[in-house]
Tab-separated table of C-alpha atoms in Angstrom:
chain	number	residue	atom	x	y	z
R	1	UNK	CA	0.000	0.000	0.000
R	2	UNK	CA	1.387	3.491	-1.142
R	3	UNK	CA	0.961	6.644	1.046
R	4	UNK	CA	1.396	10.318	0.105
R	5	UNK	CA	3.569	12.565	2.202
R	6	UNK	CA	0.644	14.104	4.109
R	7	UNK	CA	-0.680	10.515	5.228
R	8	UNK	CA	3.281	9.048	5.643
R	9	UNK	CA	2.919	12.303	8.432
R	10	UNK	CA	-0.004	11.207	10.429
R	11	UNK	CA	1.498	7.471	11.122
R	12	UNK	CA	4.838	8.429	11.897
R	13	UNK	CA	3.209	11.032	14.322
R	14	UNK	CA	2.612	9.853	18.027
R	15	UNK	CA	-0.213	11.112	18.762
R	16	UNK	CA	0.212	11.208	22.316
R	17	UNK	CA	2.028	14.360	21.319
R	18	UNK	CA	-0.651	16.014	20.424
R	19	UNK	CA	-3.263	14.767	23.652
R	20	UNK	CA	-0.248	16.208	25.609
R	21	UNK	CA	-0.139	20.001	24.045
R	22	UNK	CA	-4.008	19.560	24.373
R	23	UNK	CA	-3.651	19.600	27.949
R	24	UNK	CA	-0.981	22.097	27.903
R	25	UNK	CA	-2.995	24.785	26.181
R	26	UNK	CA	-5.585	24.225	28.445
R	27	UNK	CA	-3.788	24.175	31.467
R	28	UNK	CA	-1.705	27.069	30.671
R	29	UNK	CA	1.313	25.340	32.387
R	30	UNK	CA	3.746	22.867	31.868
R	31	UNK	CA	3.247	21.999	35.657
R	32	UNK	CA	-0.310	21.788	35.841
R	33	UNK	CA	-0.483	19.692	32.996
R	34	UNK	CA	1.590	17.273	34.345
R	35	UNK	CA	-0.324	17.236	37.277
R	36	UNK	CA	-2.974	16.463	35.270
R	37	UNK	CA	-1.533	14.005	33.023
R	38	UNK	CA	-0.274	12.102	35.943
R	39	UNK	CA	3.586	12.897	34.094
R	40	UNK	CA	6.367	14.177	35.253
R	41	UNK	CA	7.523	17.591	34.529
R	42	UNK	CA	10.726	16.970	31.838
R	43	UNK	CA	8.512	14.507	30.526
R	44	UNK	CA	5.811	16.645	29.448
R	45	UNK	CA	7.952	19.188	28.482
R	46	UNK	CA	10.596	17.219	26.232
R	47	UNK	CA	6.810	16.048	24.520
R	48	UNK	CA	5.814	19.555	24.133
R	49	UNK	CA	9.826	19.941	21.842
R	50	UNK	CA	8.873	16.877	20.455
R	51	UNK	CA	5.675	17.800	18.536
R	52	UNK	CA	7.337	20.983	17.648
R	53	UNK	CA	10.096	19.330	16.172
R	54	UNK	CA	7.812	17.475	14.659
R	55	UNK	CA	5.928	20.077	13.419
R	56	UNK	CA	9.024	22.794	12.393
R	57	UNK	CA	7.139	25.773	14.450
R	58	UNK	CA	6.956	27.057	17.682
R	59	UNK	CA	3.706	26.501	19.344
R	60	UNK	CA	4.435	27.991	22.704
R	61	UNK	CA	6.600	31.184	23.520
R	62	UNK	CA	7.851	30.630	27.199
R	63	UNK	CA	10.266	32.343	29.336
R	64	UNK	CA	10.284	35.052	32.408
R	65	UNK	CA	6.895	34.459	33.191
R	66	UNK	CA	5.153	34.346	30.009
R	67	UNK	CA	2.915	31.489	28.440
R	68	UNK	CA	1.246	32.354	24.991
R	69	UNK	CA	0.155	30.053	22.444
R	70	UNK	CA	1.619	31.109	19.489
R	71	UNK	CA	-0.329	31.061	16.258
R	72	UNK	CA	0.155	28.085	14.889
R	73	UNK	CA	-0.234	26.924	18.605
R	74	UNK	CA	-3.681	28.032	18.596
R	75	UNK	CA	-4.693	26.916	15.653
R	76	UNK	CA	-3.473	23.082	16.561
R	77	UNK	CA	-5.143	23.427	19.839
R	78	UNK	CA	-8.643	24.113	17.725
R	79	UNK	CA	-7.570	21.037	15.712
R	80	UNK	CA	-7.099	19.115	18.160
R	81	UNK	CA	-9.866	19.648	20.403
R	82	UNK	CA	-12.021	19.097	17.181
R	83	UNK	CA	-10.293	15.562	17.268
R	84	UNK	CA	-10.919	15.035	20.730
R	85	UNK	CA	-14.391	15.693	19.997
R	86	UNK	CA	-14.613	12.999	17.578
R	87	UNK	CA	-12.404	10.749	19.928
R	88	UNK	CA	-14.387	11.010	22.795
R	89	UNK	CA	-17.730	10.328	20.655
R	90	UNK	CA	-15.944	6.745	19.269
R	91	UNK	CA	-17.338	4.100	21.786
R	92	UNK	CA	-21.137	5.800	21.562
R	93	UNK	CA	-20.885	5.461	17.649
R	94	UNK	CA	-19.974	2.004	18.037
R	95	UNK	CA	-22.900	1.216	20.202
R	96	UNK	CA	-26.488	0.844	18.998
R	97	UNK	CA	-29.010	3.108	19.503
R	98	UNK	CA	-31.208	0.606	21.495
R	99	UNK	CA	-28.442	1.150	24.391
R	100	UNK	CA	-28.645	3.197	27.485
R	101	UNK	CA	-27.516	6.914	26.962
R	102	UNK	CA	-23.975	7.171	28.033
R	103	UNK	CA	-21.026	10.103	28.023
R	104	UNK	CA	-19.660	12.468	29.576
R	105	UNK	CA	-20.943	16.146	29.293
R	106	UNK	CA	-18.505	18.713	29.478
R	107	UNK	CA	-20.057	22.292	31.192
R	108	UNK	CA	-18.559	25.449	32.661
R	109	UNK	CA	-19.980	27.940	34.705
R	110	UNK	CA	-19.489	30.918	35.949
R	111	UNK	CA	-19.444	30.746	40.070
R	112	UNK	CA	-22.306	32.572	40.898
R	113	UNK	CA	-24.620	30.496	38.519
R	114	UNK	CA	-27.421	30.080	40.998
R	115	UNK	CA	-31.007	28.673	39.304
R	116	UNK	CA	-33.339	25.564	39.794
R	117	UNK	CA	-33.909	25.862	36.220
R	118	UNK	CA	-29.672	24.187	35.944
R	119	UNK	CA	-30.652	22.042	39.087
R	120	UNK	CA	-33.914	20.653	37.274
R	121	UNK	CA	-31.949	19.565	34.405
R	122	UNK	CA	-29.479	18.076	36.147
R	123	UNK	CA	-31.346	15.866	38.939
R	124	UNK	CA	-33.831	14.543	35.891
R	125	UNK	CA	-30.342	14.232	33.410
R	126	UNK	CA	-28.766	11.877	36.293
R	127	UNK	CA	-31.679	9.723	37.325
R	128	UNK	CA	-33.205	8.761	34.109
R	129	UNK	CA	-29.430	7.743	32.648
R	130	UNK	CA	-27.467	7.162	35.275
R	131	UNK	CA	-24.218	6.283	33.018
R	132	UNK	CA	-23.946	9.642	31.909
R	133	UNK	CA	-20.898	11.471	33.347
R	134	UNK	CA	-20.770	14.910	34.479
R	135	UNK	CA	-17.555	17.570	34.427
R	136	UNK	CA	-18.653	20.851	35.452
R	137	UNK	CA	-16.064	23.617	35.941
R	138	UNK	CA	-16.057	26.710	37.851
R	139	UNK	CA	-14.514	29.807	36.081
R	140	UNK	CA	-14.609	33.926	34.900
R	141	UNK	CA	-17.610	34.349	32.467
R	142	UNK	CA	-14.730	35.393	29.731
R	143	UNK	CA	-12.895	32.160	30.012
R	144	UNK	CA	-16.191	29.960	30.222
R	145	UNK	CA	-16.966	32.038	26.686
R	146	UNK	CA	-13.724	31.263	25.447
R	147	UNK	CA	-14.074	27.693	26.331
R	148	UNK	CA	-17.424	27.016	24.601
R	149	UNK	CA	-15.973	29.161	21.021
R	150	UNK	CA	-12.691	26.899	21.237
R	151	UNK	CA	-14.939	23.409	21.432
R	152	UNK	CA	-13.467	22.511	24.791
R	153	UNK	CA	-16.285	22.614	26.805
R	154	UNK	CA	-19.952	21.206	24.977
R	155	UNK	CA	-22.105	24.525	27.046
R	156	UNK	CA	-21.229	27.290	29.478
R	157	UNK	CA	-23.754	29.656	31.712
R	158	UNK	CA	-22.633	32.603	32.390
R	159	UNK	CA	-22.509	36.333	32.127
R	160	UNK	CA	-22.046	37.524	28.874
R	161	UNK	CA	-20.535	41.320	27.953
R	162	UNK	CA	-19.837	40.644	24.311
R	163	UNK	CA	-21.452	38.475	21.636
R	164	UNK	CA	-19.572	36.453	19.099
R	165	UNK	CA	-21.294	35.682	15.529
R	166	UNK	CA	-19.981	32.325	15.807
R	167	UNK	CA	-21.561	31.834	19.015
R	168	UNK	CA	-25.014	31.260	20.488
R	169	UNK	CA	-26.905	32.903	23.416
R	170	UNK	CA	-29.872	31.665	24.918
R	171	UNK	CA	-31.560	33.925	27.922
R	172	UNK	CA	-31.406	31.421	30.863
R	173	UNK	CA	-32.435	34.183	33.815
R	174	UNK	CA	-32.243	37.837	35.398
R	175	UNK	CA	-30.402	38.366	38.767
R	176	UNK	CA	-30.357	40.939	40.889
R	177	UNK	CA	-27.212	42.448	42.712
R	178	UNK	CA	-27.016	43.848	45.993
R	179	UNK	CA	-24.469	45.586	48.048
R	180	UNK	CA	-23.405	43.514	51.185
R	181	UNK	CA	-21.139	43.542	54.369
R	182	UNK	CA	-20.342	41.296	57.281
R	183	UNK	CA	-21.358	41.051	60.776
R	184	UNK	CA	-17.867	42.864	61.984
R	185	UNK	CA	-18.716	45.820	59.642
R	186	UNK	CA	-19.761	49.173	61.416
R	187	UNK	CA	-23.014	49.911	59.216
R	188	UNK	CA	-24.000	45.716	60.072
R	189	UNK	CA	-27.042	45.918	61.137
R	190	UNK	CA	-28.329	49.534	60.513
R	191	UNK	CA	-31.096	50.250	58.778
R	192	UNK	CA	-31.575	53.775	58.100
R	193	UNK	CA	-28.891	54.392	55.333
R	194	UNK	CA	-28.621	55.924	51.893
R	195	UNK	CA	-26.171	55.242	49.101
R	196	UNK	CA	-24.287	57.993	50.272
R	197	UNK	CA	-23.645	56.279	53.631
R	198	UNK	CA	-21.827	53.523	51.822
R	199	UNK	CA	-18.978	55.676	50.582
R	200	UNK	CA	-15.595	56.303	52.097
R	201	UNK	CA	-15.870	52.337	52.903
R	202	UNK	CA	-13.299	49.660	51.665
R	203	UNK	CA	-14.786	47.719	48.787
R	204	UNK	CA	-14.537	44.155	47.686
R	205	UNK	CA	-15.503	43.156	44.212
R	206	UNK	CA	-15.648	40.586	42.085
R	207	UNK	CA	-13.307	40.113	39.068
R	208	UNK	CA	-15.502	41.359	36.434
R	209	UNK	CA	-17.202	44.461	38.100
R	210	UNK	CA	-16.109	46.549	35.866
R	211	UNK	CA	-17.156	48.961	33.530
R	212	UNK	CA	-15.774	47.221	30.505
R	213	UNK	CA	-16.754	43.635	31.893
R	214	UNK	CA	-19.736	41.499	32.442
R	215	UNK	CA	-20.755	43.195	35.880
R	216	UNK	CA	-21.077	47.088	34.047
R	217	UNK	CA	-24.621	47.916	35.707
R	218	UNK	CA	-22.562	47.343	39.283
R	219	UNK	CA	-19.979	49.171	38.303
R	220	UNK	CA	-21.975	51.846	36.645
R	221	UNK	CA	-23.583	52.233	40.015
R	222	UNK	CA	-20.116	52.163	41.968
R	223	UNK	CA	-19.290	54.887	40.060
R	224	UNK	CA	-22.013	56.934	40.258
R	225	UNK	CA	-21.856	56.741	44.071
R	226	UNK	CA	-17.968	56.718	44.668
R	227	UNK	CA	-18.134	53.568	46.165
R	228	UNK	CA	-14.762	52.134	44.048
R	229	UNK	CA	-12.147	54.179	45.414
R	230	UNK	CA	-10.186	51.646	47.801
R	231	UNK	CA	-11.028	47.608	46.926
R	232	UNK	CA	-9.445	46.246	48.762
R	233	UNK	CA	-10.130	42.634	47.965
R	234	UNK	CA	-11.181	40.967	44.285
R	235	UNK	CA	-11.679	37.255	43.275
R	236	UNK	CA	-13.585	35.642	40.091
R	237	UNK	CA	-15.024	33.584	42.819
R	238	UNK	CA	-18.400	34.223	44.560
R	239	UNK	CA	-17.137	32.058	47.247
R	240	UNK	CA	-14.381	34.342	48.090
R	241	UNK	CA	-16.381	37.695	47.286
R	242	UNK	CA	-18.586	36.130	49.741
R	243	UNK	CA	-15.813	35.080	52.464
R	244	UNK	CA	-14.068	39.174	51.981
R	245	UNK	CA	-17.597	40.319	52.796
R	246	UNK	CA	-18.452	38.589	55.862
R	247	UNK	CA	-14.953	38.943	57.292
R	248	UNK	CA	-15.535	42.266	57.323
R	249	UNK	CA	-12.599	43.395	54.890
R	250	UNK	CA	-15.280	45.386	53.034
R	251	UNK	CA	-18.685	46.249	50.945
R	252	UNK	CA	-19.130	43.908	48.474
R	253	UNK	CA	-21.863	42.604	45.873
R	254	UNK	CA	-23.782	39.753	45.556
R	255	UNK	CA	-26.509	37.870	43.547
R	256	UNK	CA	-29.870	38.695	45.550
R	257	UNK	CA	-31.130	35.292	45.650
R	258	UNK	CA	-27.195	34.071	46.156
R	259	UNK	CA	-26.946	35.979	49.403
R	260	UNK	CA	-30.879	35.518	50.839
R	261	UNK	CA	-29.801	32.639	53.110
R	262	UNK	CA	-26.936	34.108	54.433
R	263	UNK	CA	-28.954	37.461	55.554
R	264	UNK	CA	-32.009	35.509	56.793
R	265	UNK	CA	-28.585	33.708	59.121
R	266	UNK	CA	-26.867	36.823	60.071
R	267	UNK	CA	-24.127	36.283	58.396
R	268	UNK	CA	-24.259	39.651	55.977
R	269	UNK	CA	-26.738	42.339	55.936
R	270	UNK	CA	-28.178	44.063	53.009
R	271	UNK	CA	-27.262	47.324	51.922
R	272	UNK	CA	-28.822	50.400	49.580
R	273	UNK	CA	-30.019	50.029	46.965
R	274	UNK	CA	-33.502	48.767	48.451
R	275	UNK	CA	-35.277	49.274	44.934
R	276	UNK	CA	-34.175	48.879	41.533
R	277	UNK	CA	-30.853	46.965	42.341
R	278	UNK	CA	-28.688	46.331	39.216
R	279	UNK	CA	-29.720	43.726	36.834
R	280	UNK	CA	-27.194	41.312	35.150
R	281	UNK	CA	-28.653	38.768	32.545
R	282	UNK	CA	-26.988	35.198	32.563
R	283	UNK	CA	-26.773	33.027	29.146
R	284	UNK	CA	-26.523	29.366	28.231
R	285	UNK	CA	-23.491	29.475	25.722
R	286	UNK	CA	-23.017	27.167	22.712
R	287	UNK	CA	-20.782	26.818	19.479
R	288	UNK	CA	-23.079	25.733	17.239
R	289	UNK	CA	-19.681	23.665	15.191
R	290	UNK	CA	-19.100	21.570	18.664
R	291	UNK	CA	-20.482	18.137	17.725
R	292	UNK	CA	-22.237	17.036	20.625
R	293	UNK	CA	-22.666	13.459	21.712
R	294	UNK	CA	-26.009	11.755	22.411
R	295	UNK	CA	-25.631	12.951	26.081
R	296	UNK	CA	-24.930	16.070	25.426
R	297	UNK	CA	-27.375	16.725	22.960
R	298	UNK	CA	-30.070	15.210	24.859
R	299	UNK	CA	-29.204	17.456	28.213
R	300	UNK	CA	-28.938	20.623	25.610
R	301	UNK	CA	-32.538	19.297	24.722
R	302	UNK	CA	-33.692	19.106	27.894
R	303	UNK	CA	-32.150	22.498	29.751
R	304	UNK	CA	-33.416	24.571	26.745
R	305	UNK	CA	-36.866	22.783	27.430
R	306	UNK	CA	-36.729	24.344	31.019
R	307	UNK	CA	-36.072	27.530	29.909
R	308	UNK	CA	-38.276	27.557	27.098
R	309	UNK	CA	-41.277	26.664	29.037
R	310	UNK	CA	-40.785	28.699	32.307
R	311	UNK	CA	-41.984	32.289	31.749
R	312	UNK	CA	-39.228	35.560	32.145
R	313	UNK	CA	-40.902	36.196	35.338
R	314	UNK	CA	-40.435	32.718	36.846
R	315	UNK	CA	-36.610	33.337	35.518
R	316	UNK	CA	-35.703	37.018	37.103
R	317	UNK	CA	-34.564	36.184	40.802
R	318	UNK	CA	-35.341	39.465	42.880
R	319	UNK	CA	-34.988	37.839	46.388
């Protein structure tokens, strides 16, 4: 059997090469990814020379603290997460479609993603095929964007500040965001303040509160009330916006519904606004080009069923 140069390529390649710069791009590290790949160090790295070798290009510019995919490196990681796709999707193809829905469904949120409509899906999604495999990751609303337009994760909810033409944007709900602090804090517990009242106070924000980020209408109001002048604290995390608050380290805001049980505890206490709090829409992201597998598709079928049927006002979470 003959082979041209092109196909002489692919089997002299070890494609192990390529599953390893997979991880590496995603990762962002040579360390975390072999962490992840259960490799040492030198051993991920000398695969990472390898492939470029291989190749004849740079895919990676390192050195004194910088990691960038270069061009050709992104355009191998879309490649190859395109393959993975079609990897992953092998032993489902195989199977017939009399046999119980199986997979693993890839999803990334942002960490404030808060809504029984999510919860619904999944509780129904895990009882009725219980060999179906979850991996849900926890990240900024840019990256979980990113994520979904790159084909490495099948959906992400989350905040969205810009939309992409190659990208899809369902409304999933409407939050509400108040201003918080802790129990340590000197206005805790008062209840006869004004916006103004809030300023000249440490802040603590979240990542994206910002006016050129997902969380402009908090910002926007920051800003109009010179309540950004000293953060003093800022995490992508709602868990650690959260943690700043109630310590005390400063004002901080949260997702209405997010922060309901934690007031009704004593563990923060609500701040102005009282009425017309600032409203942030959250999405369910997809790539309409990421080939889903039966799982997948059939959750995607079944989340957009939720929203679909539950009215706006069932969806916007004022309390």
């Amino acid at each position: 059997m003959s082979y041209d140069v092109d196909t002489k390529f692919a089997f002299r390649l070890d494609w192990n090469l390529l599953r390893s710069f997979m991880v590496i791009a995603e990762e962002g590290s040579i360390t975390r990814a072999a962490h992840r790949l259960l490799r040492g160090q030198p051993s991920v790295s000398l695969a990472l020379q390898r492939l470029e070798a291989e190749l004849g290009c740079k895919l990676i510019d390192r050195g004194h603290g910088t990691f960038r995919l270069t061009a050709a490196g992104l355009q191998l990681q879309s490649e190859c997460a395109e393959m993975f796709a079609g990897v992953v999707r092998l032993p489902e193809l195989t199977q017939t479609a009399e046999q119980e829905v199986s997979g693993e469904i890839n999803i990334m949120l942002a960490s404030h993603v808060v809504t029984p409509l999510f919860d619904a899906t999944l509780k129904a999604m895990s009882a009725e095929h219980p060999k179906v495999r979850f991996n849900i990751r926890i990240d900024t609303s840019a990256r979980v964007v990113h994520s979904v337009r790159e084909r490495l994760s099948s959906f992400g909810i989350c905040l969205v500040n810009r939309k992409f033409s190659d990208t899809s944007y369902l409304h999933m709900y409407r939050e509400f965001f108040g201003f918080y602090c802790g129990p340590s804090h000197p206005l805790f517990g008062r209840e006869d303040l004004t916006l103004k009242d809030l300023r000249n106070y440490p802040a603590v924000s979240f990542d994206t509160d910002d006016l050129n980020d997902a969380l402009r209408p908090v910002a926007l109001l920051r800003s109009k009330w010179g309540l950004d002048y000293d953060v003093v604290g800022r995490s992508s995390q709602l868990e650690e916006v959260r943690r700043m608050i109630q310590c005390g380290m400063g004002i901080g805001s949260l997702p209405v519904h997010v922060a309901a049980d934690d007031v009704a505890r004593g563990l923060l206490w609500r701040l102005p606004p009282y009425e017309d709090p600032p409203a942030v829409d959250i999405f369910l992201v997809r790539n309409p080009r990421k080939r889903l597998n039966r799982a997948e598709a059939l959750f995607a079928e079944q989340l957009e069923h939720e929203i679909a049927q539950t009215p706006l006002a069932e969806r916007t979470y004022s309390d």
